[in-house]
mmCIF file of C-alpha atoms in Angstrom:
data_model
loop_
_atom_site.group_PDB
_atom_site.id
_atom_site.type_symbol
_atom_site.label_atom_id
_atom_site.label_comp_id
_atom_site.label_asym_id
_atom_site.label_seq_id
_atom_site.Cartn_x
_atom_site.Cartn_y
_atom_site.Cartn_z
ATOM 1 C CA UNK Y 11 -1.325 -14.612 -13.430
ATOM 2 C CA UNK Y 12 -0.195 -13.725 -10.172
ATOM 3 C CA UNK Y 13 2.108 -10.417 -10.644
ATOM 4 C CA UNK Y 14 5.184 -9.473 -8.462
ATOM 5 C CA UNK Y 15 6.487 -6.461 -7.860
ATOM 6 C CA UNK Y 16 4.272 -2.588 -8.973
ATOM 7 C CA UNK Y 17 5.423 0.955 -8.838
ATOM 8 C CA UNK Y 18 5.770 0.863 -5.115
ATOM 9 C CA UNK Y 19 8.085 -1.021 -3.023
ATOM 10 C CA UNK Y 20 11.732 -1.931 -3.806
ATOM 11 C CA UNK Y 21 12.380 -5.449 -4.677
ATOM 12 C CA UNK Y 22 15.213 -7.512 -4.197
ATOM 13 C CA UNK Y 23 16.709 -11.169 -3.724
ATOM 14 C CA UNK Y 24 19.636 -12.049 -1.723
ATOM 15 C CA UNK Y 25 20.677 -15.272 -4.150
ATOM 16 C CA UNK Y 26 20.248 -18.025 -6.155
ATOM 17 C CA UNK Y 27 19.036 -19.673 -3.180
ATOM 18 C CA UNK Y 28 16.841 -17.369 -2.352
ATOM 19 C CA UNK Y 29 15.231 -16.940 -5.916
ATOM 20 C CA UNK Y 30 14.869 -20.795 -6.030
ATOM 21 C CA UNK Y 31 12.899 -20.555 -1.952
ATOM 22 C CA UNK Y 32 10.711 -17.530 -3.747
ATOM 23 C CA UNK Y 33 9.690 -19.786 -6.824
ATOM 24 C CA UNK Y 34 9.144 -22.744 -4.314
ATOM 25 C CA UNK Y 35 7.127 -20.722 -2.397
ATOM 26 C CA UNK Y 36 5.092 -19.196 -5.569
ATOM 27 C CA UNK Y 37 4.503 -22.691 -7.232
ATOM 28 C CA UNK Y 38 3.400 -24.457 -3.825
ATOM 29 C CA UNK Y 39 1.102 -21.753 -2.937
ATOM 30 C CA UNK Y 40 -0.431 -20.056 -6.146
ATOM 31 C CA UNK Y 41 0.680 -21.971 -9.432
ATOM 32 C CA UNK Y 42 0.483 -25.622 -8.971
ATOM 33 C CA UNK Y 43 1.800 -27.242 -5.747
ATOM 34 C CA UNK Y 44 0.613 -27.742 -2.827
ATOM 35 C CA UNK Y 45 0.434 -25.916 0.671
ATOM 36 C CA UNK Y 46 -1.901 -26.123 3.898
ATOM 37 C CA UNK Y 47 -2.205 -22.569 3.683
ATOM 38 C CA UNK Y 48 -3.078 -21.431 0.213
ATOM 39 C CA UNK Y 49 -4.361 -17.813 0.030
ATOM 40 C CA UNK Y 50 -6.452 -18.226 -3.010
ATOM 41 C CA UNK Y 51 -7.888 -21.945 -1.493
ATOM 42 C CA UNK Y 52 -7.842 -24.722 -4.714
ATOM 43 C CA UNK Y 53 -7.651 -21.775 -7.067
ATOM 44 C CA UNK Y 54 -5.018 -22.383 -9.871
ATOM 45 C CA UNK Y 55 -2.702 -19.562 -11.364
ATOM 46 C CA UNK Y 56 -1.278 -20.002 -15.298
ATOM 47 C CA UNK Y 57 2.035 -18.215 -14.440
ATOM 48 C CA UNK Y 58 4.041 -14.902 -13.292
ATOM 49 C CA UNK Y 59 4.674 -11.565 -14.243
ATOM 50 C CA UNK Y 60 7.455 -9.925 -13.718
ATOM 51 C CA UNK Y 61 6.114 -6.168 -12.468
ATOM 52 C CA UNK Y 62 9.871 -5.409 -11.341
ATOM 53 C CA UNK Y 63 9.920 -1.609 -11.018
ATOM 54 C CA UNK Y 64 12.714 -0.668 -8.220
ATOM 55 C CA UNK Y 65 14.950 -2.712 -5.939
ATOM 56 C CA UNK Y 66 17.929 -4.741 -7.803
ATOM 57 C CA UNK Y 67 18.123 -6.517 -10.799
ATOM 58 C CA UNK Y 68 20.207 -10.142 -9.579
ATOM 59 C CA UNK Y 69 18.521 -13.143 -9.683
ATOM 60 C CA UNK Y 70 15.027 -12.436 -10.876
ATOM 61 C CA UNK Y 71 16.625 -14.612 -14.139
ATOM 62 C CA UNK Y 72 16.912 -17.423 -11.531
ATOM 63 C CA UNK Y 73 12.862 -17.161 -10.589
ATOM 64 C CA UNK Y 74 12.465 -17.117 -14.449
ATOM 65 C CA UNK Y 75 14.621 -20.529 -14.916
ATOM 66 C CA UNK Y 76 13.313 -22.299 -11.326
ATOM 67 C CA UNK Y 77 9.495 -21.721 -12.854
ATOM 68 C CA UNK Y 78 9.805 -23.452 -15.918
ATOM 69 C CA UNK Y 79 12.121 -26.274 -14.654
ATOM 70 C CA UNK Y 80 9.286 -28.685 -15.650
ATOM 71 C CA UNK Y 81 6.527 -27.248 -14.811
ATOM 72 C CA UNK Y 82 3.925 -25.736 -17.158
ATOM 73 C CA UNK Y 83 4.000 -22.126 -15.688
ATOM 74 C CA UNK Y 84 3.586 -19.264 -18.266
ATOM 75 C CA UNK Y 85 5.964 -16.344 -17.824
ATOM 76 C CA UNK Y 86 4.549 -12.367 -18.607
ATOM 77 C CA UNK Y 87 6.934 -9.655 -18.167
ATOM 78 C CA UNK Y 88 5.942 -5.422 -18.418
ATOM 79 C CA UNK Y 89 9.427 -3.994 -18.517
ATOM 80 C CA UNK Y 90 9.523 -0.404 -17.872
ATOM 81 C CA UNK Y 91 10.747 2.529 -20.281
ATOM 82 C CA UNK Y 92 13.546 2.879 -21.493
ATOM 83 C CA UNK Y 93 14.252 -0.418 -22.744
ATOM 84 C CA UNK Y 94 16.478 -2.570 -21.828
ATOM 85 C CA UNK Y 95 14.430 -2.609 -18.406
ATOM 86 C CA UNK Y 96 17.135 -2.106 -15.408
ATOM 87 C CA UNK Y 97 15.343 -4.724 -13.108
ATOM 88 C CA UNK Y 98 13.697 -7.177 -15.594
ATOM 89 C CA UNK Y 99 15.450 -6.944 -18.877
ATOM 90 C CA UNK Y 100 18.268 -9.475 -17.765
ATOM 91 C CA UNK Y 101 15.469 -12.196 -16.972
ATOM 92 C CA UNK Y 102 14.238 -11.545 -20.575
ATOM 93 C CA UNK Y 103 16.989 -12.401 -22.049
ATOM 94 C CA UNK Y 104 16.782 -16.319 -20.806
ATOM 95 C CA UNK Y 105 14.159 -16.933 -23.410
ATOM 96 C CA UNK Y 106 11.806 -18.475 -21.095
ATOM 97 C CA UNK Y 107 8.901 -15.695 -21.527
ATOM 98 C CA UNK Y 108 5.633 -16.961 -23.071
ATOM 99 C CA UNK Y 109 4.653 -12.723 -23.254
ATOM 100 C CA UNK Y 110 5.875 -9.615 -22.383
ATOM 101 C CA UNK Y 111 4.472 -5.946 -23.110
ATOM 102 C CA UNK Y 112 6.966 -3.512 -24.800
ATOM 103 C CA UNK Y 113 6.839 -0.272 -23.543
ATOM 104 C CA UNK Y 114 9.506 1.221 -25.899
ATOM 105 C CA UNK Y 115 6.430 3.176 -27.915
ATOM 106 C CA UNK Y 116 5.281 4.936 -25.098
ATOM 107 C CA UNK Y 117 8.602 6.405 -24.899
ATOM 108 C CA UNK Y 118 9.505 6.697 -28.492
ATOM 109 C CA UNK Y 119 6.349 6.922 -31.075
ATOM 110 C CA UNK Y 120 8.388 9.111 -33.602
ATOM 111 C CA UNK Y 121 9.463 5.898 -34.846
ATOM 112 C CA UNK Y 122 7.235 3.499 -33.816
ATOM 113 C CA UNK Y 123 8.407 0.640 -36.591
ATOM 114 C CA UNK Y 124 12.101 0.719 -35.313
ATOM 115 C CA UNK Y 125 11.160 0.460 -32.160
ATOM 116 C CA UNK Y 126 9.249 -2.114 -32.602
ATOM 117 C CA UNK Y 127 12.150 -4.023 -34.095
ATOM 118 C CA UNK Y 128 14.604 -3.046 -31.629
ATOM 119 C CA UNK Y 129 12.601 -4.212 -28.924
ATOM 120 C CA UNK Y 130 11.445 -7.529 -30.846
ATOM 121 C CA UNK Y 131 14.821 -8.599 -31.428
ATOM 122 C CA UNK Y 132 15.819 -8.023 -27.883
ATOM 123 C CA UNK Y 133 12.937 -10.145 -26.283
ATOM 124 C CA UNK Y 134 12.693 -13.601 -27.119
ATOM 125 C CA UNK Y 135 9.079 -14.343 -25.557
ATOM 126 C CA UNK Y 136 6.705 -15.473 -27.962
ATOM 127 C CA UNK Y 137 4.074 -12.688 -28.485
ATOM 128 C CA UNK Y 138 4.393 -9.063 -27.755
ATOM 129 C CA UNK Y 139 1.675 -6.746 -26.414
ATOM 130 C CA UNK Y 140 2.058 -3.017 -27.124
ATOM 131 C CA UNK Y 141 1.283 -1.648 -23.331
ATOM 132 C CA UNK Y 142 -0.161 2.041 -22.839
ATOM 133 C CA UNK Y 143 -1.495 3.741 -20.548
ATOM 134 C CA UNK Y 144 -5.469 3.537 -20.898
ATOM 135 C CA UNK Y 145 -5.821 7.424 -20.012
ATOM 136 C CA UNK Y 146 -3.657 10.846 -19.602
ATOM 137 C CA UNK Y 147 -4.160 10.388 -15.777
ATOM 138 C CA UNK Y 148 -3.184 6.321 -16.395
ATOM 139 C CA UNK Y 149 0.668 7.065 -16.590
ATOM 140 C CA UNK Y 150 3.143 10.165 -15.327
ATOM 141 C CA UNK Y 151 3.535 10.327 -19.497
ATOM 142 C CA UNK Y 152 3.483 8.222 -22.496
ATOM 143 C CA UNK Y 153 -0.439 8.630 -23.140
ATOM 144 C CA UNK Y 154 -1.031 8.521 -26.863
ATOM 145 C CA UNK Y 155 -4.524 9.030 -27.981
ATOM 146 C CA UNK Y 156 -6.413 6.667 -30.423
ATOM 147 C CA UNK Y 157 -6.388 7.984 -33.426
ATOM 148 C CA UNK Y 158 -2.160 8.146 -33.474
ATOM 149 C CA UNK Y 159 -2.143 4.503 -32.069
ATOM 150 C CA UNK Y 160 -4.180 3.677 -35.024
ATOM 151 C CA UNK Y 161 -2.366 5.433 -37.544
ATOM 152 C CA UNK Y 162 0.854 5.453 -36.474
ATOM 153 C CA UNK Y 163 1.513 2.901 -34.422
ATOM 154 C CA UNK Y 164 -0.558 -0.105 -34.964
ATOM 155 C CA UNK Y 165 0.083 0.477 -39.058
ATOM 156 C CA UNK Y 166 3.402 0.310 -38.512
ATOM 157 C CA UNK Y 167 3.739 -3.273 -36.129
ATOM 158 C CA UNK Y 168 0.470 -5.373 -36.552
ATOM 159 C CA UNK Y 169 2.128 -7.008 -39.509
ATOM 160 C CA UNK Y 170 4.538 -8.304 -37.101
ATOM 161 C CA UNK Y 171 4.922 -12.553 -36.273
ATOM 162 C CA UNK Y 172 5.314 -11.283 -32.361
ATOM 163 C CA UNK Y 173 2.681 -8.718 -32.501
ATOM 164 C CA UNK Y 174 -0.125 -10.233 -29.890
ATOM 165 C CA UNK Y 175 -2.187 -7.389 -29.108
ATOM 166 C CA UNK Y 176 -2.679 -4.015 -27.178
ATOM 167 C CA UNK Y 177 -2.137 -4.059 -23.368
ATOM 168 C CA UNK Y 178 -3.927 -1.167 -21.721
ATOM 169 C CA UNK Y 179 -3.374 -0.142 -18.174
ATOM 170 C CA UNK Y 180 -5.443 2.086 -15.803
ATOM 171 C CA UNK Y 181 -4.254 4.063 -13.006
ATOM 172 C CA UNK Y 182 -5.878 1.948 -10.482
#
């Protein structure tokens, strides 16, 4: 997967146009066009994340819908607390997502079932990941230690059709 965006930096696209140049740009030179000048040579990328952490929200829906416009590109997303994510949560909503990571626990684990649900509902992609932060030192907050993911957390969503897995991040 090749991921855009990260804490740093402050993202933005002018347009439509400009989202559909970006995707051109991604698919020709990581996913699976072609380019004379591919940084990873005749290496082959699944998809794209969607990291979006700062900058604007327009048009990162358009990237979503110019990816998928027959092309088999898979579509990740790690929206950011609270939920509904200011810069990606729009592009969720088209449906196109294969997998996203829901962040919503890490902010709310007092209620870990409803937040599941509330955050289920609201993303359409296919399998969910719980994301946390691997460590204390991992994430500013939202570290919960094993023993309440296990009881708490996991008891209350791994029933779940969209539950995929556990996402864990490091601070590096």
């Amino acid at each position: 997967m090749l991921s855009l965006g990260g804490g740093a930096g402050s993202y933005y696209l002018n347009s439509s146009v400009d989202a559909r140049h970006v995707t051109t740009s991604l698919w020709n030179n990581f996913l699976g066009g072609h380019s004379s000048c591919r940084p990873l040579g005749n290496v082959v990328l699944a998809g794209i994340d969607f990291d979006i952490e700062g900058g604007t929200n327009p048009y990162w829906d358009d990237i979503a819908r110019y990816s998928k416009r027959g092309k088999k590109v898979y579509l990740t997303a790690a929206p950011q607390c609270p939920f509904r994510d200011a810069w990606v949560g729009g592009s969720l909503k088209t449906g196109l997502f294969d997998y996203s990571s829901m962040p919503i626990l890490i902010c709310e684990i007092t209620n870990p079932e409803d937040a599941w649900k509330q955050c289920t509902s609201a993303i359409t992609a296919k399998k969910i990941f719980l994301g946390l932060p691997a460590a204390p030192d991992a994430a500013g907050s939202g570290f919960i230690p094993v023993s309440d993911i296990k009881l708490k957390v996991l008891q209350a969503i791994k029933g779940s059709s969209k539950y995929g897995g556990v996402m864990l991040r490091s601070k590096y």
